[in-house]
Short mmCIF file of N, CA and C in Angstrom, two decimals:
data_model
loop_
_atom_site.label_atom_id
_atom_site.label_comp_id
_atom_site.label_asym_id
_atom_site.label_seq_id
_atom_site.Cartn_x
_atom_site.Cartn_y
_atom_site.Cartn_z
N UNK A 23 40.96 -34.85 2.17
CA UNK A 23 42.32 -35.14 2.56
C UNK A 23 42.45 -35.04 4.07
N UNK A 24 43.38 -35.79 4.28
CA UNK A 24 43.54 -35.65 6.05
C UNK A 24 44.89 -35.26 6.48
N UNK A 25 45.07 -35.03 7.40
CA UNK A 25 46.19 -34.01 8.19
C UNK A 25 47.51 -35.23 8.10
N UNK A 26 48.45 -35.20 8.63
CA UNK A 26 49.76 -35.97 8.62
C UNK A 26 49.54 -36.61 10.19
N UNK A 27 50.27 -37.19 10.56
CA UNK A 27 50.50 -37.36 12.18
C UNK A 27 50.78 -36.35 12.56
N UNK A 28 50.00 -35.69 14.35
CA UNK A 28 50.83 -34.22 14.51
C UNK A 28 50.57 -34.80 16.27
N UNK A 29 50.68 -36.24 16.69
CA UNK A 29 51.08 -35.99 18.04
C UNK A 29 51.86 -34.86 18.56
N UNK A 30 52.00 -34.74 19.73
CA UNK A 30 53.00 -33.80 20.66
C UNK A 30 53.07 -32.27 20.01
N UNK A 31 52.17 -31.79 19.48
CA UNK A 31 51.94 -30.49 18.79
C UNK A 31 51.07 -30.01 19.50
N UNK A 32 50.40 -28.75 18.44
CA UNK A 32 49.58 -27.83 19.35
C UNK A 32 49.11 -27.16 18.05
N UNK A 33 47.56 -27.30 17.80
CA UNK A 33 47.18 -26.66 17.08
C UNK A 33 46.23 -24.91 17.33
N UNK A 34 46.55 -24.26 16.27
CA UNK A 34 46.08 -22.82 16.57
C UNK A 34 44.91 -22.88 15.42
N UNK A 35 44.24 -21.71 15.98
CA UNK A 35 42.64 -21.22 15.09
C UNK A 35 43.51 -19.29 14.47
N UNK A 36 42.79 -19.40 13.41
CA UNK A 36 43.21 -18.00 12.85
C UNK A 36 42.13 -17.60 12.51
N UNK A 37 41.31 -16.75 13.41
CA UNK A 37 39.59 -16.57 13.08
C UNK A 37 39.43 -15.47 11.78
N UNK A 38 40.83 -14.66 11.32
CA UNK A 38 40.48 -13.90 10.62
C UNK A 38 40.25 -14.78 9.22
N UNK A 39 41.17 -15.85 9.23
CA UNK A 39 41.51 -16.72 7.72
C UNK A 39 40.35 -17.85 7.91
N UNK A 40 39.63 -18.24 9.24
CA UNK A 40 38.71 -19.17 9.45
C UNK A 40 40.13 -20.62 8.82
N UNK A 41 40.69 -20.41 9.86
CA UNK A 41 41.54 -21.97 9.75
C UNK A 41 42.88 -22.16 10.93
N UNK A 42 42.62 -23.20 10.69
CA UNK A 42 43.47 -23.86 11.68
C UNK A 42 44.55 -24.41 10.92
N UNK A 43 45.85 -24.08 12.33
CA UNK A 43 47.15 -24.42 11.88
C UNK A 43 47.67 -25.56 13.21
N UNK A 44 48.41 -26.75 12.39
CA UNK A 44 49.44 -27.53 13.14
C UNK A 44 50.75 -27.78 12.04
N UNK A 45 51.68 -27.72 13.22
CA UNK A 45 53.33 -27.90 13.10
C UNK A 45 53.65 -28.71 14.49
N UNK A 46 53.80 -29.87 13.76
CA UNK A 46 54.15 -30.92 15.37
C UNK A 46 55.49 -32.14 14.66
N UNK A 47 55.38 -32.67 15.59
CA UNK A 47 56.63 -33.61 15.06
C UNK A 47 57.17 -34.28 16.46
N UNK A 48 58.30 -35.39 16.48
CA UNK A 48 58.75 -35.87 17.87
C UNK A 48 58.16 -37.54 17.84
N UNK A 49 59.06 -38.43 18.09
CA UNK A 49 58.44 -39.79 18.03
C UNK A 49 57.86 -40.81 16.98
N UNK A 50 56.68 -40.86 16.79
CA UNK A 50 56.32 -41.36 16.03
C UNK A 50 55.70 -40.39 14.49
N UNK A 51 55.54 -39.00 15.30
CA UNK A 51 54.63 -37.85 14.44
C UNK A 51 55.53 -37.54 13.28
N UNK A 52 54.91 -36.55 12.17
CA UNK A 52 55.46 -36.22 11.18
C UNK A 52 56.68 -35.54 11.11
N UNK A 53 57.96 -35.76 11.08
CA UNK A 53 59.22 -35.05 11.66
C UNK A 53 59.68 -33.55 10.38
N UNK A 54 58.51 -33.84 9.50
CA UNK A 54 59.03 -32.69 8.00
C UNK A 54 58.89 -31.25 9.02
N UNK A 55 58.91 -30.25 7.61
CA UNK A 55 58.89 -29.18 8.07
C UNK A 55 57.39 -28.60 7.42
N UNK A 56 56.65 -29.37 7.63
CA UNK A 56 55.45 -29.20 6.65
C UNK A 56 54.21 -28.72 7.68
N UNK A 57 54.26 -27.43 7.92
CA UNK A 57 52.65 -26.47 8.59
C UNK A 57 51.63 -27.11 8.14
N UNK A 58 50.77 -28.11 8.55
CA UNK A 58 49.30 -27.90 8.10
C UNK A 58 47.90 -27.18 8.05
N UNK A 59 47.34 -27.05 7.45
CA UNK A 59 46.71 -25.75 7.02
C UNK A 59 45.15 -26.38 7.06
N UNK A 60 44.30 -26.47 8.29
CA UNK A 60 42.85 -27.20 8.00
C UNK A 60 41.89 -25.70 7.23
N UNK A 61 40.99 -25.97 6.47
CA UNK A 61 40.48 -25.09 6.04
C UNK A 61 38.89 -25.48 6.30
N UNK A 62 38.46 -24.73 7.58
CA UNK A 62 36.97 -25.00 8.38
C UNK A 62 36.21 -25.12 6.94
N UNK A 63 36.39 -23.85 6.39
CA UNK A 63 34.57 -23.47 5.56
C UNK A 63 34.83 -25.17 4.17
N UNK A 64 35.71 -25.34 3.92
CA UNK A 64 35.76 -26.53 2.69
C UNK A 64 36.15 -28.14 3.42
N UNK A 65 36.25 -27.71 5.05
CA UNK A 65 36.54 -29.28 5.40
C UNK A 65 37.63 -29.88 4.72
N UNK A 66 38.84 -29.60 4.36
CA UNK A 66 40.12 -29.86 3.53
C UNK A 66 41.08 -29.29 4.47
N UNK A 67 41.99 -30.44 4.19
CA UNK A 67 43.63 -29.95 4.86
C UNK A 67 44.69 -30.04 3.95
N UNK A 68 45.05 -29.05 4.12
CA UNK A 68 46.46 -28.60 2.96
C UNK A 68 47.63 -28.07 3.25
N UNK A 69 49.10 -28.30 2.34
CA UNK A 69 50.18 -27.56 3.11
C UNK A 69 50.72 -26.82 1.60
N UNK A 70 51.69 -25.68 2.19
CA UNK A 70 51.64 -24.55 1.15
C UNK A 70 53.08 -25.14 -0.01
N UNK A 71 53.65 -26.06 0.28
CA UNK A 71 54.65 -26.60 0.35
C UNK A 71 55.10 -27.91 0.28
N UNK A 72 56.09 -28.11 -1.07
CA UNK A 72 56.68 -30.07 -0.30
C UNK A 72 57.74 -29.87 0.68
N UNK A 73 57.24 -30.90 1.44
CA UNK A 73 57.61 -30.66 2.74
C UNK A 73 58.90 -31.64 3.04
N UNK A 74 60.21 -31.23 3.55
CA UNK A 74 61.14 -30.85 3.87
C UNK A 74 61.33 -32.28 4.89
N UNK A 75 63.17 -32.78 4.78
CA UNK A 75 63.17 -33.48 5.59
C UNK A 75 63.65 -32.87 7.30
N UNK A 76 64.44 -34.03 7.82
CA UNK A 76 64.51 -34.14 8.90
C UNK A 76 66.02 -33.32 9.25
N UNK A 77 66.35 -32.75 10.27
CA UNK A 77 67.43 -32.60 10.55
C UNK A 77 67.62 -31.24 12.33
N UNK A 78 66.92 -31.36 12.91
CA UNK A 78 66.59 -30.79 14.22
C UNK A 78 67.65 -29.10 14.47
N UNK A 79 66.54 -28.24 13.85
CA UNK A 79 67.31 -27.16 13.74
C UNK A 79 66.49 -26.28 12.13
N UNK A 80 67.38 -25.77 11.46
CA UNK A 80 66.78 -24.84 10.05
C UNK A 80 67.50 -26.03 9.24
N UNK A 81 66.83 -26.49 8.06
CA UNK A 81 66.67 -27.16 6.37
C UNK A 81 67.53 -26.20 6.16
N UNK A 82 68.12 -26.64 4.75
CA UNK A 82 68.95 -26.21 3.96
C UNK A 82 67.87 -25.06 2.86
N UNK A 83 66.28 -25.12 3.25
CA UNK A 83 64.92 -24.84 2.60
C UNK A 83 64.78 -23.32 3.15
N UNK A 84 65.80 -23.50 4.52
CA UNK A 84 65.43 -22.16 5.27
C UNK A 84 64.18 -22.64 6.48
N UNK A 85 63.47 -23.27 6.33
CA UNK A 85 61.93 -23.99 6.90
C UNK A 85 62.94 -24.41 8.01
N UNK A 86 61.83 -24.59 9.29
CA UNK A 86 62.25 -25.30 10.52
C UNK A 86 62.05 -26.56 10.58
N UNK A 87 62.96 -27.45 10.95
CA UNK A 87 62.09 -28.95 10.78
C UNK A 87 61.32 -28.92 11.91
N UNK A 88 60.42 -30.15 12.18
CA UNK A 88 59.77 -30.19 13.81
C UNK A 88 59.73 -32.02 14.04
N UNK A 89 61.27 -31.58 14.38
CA UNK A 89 61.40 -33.21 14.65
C UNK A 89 61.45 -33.29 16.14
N UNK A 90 61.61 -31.67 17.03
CA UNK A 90 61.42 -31.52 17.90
C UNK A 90 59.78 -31.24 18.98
N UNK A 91 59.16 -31.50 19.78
CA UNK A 91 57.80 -31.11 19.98
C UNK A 91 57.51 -29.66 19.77
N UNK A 92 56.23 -29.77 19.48
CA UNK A 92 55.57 -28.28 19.67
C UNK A 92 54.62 -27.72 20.85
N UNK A 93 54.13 -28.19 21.26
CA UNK A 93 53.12 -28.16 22.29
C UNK A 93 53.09 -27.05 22.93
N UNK A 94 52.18 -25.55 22.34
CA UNK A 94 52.27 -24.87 23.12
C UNK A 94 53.67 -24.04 22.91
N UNK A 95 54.15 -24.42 21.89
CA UNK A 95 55.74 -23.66 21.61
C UNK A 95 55.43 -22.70 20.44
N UNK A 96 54.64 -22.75 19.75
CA UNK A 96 54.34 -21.91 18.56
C UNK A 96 52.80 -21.11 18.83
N UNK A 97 53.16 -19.87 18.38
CA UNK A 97 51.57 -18.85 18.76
C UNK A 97 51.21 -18.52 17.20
N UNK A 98 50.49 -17.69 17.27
CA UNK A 98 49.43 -17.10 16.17
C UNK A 98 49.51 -15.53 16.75
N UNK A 99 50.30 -15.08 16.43
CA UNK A 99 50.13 -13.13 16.57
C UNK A 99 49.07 -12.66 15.89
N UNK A 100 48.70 -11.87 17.05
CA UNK A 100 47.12 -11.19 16.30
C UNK A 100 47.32 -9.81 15.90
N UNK A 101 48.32 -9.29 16.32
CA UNK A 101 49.31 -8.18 15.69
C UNK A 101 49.29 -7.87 14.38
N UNK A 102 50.13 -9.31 13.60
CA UNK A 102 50.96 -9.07 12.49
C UNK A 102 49.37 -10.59 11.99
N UNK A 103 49.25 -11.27 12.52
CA UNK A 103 48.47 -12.76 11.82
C UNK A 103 49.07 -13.30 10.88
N UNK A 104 50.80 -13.29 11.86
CA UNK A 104 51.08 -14.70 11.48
C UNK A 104 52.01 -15.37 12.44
N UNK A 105 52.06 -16.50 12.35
CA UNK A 105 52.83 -17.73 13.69
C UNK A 105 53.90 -17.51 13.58
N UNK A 106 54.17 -17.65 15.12
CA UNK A 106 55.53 -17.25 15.89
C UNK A 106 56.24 -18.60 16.07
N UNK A 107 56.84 -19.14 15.87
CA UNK A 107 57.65 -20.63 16.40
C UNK A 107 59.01 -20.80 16.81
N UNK A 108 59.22 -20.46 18.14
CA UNK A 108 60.38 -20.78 18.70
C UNK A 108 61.01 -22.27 18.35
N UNK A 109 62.52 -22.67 18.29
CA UNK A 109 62.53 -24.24 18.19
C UNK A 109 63.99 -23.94 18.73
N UNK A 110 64.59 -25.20 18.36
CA UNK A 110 65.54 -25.63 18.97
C UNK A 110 66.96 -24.71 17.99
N UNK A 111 66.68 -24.24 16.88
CA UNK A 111 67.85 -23.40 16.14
C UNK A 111 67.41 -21.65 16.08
N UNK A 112 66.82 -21.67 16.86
CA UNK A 112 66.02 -19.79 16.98
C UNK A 112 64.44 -19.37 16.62
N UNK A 113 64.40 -18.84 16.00
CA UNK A 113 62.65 -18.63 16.21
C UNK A 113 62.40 -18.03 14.41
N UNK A 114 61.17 -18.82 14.04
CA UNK A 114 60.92 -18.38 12.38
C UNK A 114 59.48 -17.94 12.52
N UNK A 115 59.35 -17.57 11.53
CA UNK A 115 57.83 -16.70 11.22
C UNK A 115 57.14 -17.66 10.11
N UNK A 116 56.16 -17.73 10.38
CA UNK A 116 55.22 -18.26 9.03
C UNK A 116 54.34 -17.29 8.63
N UNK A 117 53.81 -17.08 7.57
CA UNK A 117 52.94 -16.44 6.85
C UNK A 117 51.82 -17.17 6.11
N UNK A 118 50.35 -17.20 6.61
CA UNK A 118 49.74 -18.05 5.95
C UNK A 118 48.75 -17.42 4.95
N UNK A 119 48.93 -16.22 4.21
CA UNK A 119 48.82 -15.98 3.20
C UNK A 119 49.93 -16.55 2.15
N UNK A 120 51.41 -16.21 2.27
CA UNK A 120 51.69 -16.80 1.38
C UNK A 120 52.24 -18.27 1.40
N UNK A 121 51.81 -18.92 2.52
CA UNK A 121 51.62 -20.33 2.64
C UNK A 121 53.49 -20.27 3.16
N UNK A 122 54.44 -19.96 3.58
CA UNK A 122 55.72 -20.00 3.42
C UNK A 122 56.16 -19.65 4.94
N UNK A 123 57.28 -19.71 5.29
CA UNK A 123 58.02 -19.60 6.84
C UNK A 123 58.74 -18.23 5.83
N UNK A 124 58.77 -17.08 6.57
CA UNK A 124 59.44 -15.85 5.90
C UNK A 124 60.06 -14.87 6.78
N UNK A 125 60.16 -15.68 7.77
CA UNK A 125 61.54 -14.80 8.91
C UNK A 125 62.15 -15.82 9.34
N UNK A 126 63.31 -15.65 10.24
CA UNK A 126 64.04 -16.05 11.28
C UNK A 126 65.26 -15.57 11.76
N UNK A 127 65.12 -15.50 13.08
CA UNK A 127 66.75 -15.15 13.93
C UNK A 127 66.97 -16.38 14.86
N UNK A 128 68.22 -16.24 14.80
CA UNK A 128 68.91 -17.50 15.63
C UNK A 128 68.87 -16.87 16.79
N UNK A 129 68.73 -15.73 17.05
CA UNK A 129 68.99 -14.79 18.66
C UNK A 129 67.86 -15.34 19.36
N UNK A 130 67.67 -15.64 20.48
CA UNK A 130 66.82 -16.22 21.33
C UNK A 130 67.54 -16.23 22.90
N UNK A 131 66.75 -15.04 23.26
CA UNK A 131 66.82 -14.65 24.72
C UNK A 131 66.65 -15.55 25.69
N UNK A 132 65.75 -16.85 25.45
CA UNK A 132 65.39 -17.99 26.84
C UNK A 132 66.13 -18.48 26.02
N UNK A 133 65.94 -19.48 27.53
CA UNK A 133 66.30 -21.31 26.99
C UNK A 133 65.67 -21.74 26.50
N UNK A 134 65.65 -22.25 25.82
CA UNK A 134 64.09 -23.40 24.58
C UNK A 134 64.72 -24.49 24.85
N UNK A 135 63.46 -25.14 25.38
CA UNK A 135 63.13 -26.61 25.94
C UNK A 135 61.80 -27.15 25.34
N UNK A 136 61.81 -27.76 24.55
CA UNK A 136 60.65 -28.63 23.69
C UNK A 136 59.62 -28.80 24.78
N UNK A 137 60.15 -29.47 25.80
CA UNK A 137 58.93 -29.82 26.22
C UNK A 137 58.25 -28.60 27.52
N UNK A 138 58.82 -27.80 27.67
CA UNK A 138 58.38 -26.36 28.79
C UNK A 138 58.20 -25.33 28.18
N UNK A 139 59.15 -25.03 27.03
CA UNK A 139 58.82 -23.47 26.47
C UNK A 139 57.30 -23.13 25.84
N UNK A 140 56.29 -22.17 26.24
CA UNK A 140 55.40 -21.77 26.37
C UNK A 140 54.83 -20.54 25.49
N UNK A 141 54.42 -20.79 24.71
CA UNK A 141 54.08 -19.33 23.72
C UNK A 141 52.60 -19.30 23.62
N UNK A 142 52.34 -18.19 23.59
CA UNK A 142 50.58 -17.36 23.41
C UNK A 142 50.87 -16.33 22.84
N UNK A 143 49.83 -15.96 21.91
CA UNK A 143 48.90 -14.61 21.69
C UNK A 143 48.89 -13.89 22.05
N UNK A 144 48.91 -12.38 22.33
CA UNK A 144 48.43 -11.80 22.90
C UNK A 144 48.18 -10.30 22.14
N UNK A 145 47.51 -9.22 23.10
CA UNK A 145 47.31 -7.99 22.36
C UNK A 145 48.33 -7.09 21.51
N UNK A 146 49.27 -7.82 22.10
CA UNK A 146 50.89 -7.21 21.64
C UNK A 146 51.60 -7.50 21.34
N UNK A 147 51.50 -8.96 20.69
CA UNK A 147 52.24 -9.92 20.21
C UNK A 147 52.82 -11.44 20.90
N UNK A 148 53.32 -11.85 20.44
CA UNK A 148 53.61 -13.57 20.93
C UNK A 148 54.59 -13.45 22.39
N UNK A 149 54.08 -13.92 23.51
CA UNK A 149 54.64 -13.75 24.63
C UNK A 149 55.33 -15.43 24.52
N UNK A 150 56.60 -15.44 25.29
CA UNK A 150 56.75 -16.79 25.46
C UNK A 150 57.22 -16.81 26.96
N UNK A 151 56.84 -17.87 27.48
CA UNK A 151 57.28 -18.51 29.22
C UNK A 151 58.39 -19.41 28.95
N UNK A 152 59.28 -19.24 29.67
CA UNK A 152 60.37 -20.25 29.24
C UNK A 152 61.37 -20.34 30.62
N UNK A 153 62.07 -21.47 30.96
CA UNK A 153 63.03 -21.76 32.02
C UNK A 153 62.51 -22.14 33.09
N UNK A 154 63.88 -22.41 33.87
CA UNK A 154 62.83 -22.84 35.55
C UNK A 154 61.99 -23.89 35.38
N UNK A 155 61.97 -24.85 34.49
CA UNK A 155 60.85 -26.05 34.06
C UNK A 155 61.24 -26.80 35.37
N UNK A 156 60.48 -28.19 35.45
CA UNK A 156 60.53 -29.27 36.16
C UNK A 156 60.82 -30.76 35.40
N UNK A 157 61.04 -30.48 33.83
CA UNK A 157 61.68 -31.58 33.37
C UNK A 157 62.77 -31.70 33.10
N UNK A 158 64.13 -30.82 33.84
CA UNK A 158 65.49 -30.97 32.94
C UNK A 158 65.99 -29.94 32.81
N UNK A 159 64.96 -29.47 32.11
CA UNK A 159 64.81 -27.27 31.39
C UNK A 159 66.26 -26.75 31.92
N UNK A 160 66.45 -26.51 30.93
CA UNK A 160 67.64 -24.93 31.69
C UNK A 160 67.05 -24.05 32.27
N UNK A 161 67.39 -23.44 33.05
CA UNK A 161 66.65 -22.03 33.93
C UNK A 161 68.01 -20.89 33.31
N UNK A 162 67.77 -19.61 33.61
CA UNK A 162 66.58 -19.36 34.41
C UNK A 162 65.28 -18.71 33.59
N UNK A 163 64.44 -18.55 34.78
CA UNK A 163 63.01 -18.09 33.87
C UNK A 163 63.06 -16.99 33.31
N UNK A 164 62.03 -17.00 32.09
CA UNK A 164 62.85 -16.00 31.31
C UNK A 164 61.00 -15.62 30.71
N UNK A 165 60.25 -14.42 30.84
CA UNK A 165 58.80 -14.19 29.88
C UNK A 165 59.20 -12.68 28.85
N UNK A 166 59.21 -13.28 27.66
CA UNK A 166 59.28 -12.37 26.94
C UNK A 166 58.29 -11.95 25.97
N UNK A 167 58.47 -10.62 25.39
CA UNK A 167 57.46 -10.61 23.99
C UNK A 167 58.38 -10.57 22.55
N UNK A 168 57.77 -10.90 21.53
CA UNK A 168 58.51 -11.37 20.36
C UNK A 168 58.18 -10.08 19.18
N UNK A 169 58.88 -9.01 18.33
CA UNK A 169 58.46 -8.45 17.54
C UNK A 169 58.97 -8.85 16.27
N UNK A 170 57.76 -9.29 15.89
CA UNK A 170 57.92 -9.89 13.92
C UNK A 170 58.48 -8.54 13.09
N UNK A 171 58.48 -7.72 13.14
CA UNK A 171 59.17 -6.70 12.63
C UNK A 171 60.23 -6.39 12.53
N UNK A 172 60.69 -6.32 13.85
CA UNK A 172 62.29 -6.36 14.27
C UNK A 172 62.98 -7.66 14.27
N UNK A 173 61.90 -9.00 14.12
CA UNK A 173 62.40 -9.96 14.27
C UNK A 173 63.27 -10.12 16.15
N UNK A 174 63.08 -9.96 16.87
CA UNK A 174 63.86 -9.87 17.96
C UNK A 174 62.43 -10.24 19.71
N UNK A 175 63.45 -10.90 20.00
CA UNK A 175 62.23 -11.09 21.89
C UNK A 175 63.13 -9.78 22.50
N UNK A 176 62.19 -9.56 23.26
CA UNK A 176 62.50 -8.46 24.51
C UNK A 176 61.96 -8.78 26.24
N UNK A 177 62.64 -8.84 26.69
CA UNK A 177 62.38 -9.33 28.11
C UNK A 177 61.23 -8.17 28.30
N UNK A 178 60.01 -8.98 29.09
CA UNK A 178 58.90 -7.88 29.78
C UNK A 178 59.31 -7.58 31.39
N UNK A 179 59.25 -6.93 31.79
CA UNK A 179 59.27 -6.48 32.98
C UNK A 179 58.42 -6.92 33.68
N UNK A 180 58.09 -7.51 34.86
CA UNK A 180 57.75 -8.59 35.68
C UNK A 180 58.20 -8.16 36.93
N UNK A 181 56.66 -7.59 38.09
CA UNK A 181 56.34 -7.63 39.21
C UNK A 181 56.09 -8.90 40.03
N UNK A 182 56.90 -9.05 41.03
CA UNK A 182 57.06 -10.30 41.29
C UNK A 182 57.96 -11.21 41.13
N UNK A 183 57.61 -12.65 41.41
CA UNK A 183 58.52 -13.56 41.17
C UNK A 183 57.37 -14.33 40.33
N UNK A 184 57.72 -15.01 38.63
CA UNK A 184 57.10 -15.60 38.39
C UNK A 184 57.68 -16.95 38.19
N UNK A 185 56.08 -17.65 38.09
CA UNK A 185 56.37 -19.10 38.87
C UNK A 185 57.53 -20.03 37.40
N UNK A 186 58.00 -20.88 38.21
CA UNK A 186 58.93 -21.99 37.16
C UNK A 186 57.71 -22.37 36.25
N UNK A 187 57.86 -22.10 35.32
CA UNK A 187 57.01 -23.48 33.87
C UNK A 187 57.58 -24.48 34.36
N UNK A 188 56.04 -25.41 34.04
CA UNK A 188 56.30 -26.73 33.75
C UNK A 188 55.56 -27.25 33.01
N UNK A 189 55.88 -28.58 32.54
CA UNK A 189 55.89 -29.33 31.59
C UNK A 189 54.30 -30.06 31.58
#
C-alpha cells in the first residue's frame, strides 16, 4: 500500500516503534485528518482510522483536519512518544499506540502560522518557534515548550534576542 498525497508536510521517525509518521495537507495534498503510519520492518503504510473530512480547524471526530500545511509544525516527543501538532484551532496529541489523536487545547500561547510555526523534539519535550516570520506571520516571537500532561505551552526563558522564524 502506498501513503496518500502529503506535499507541504513533514514527516517524523519514531525509533522506539521503528516507523514513520506524516500528517500533511494544503493544495493539492490530502486535506483529511488521516496520520499516516509507514511501518519500516513490513514496508506497509497504514492509518489507525477512516479518515475525516475537510473543514480547517477540529472535525466534529475531535481529529484535526490538515487542510492547513505542516511542515515542520508537528514534533514527535521523546518524553511522552507521542506527536505534538500545533494547527490553526489549538494544538492535539496523537498516540501511535492507540493509532488515535487523544488530547487537545485550544489555548495556544504563539501565533500559528502554517507556513513559519516551527516544532522539534527535544529532551524535554516539543519546543515550538513561532512569530516574527517573514511571510505575513503575526509577531511577536514567541519559543515555547509544550507539556502533554498538562496539556498546556509555557514560554522558555530566552537569553538574548532570538532571531524572527522564517519560512
Amino acid at each position: 500500500a502506498t501513503c496518500g498525497e502529503t506535499s507541504w508536510g513533514t514527516a517524523l521517525f519514531d525509533p522506539g516503534r521503528d516507523q514513520l509518521y506524516t500528517w500533511s495537507g494544503g493544495h493539492c495534498a490530502d486535506p483529511s485528518d488521516a496520520l499516516h503510519t509507514y511501518h519500516v520492518a513490513i514496508n506497509r503504510w497504514s492509518i489507525g482510522y477512516i479518515a475525516g473530512g475537510i473543514g480547517k480547524g477540529t472535525l466534529f471526530t475531535g481529529r484535526p483536519d490538515c487542510m492547513n500545511h505542516t511542515y515542520k509544525n508537528f514534533a514527535f516527543d521523546p518524553v511522552t512518544k507521542l506527536l505534538v501538532a500545533p494547527h490553526q484551532a489549538g494544538t492535539h496529541v496523537y498516540d501511535p499506540e492507540k493509532r488515535e489523536w487523544v488530547g487537545f487545547t485550544a489555548e495556544q500561547l504563539f501565533p500559528y502560522n502554517s507556513y513559519s510555526a516551527k516544532c522539534v523534539g527535544t529532551p524535554k519535550g516539543v519546543v515550538a518557534w513561532a512569530g516574527g516570520c517573514n511571510d505575513g506571520g503575526p509577531g511577536p516571537i514567541s519559543f515555547q515548550l509544550f507539556d502533554v500532561k498538562a496539556m498546556k505551552w509555557t514560554p522558555l526563558p530566552v537569553k538574548g534576542r532570538v532571531p524572527a522564524n522564517v519560512h
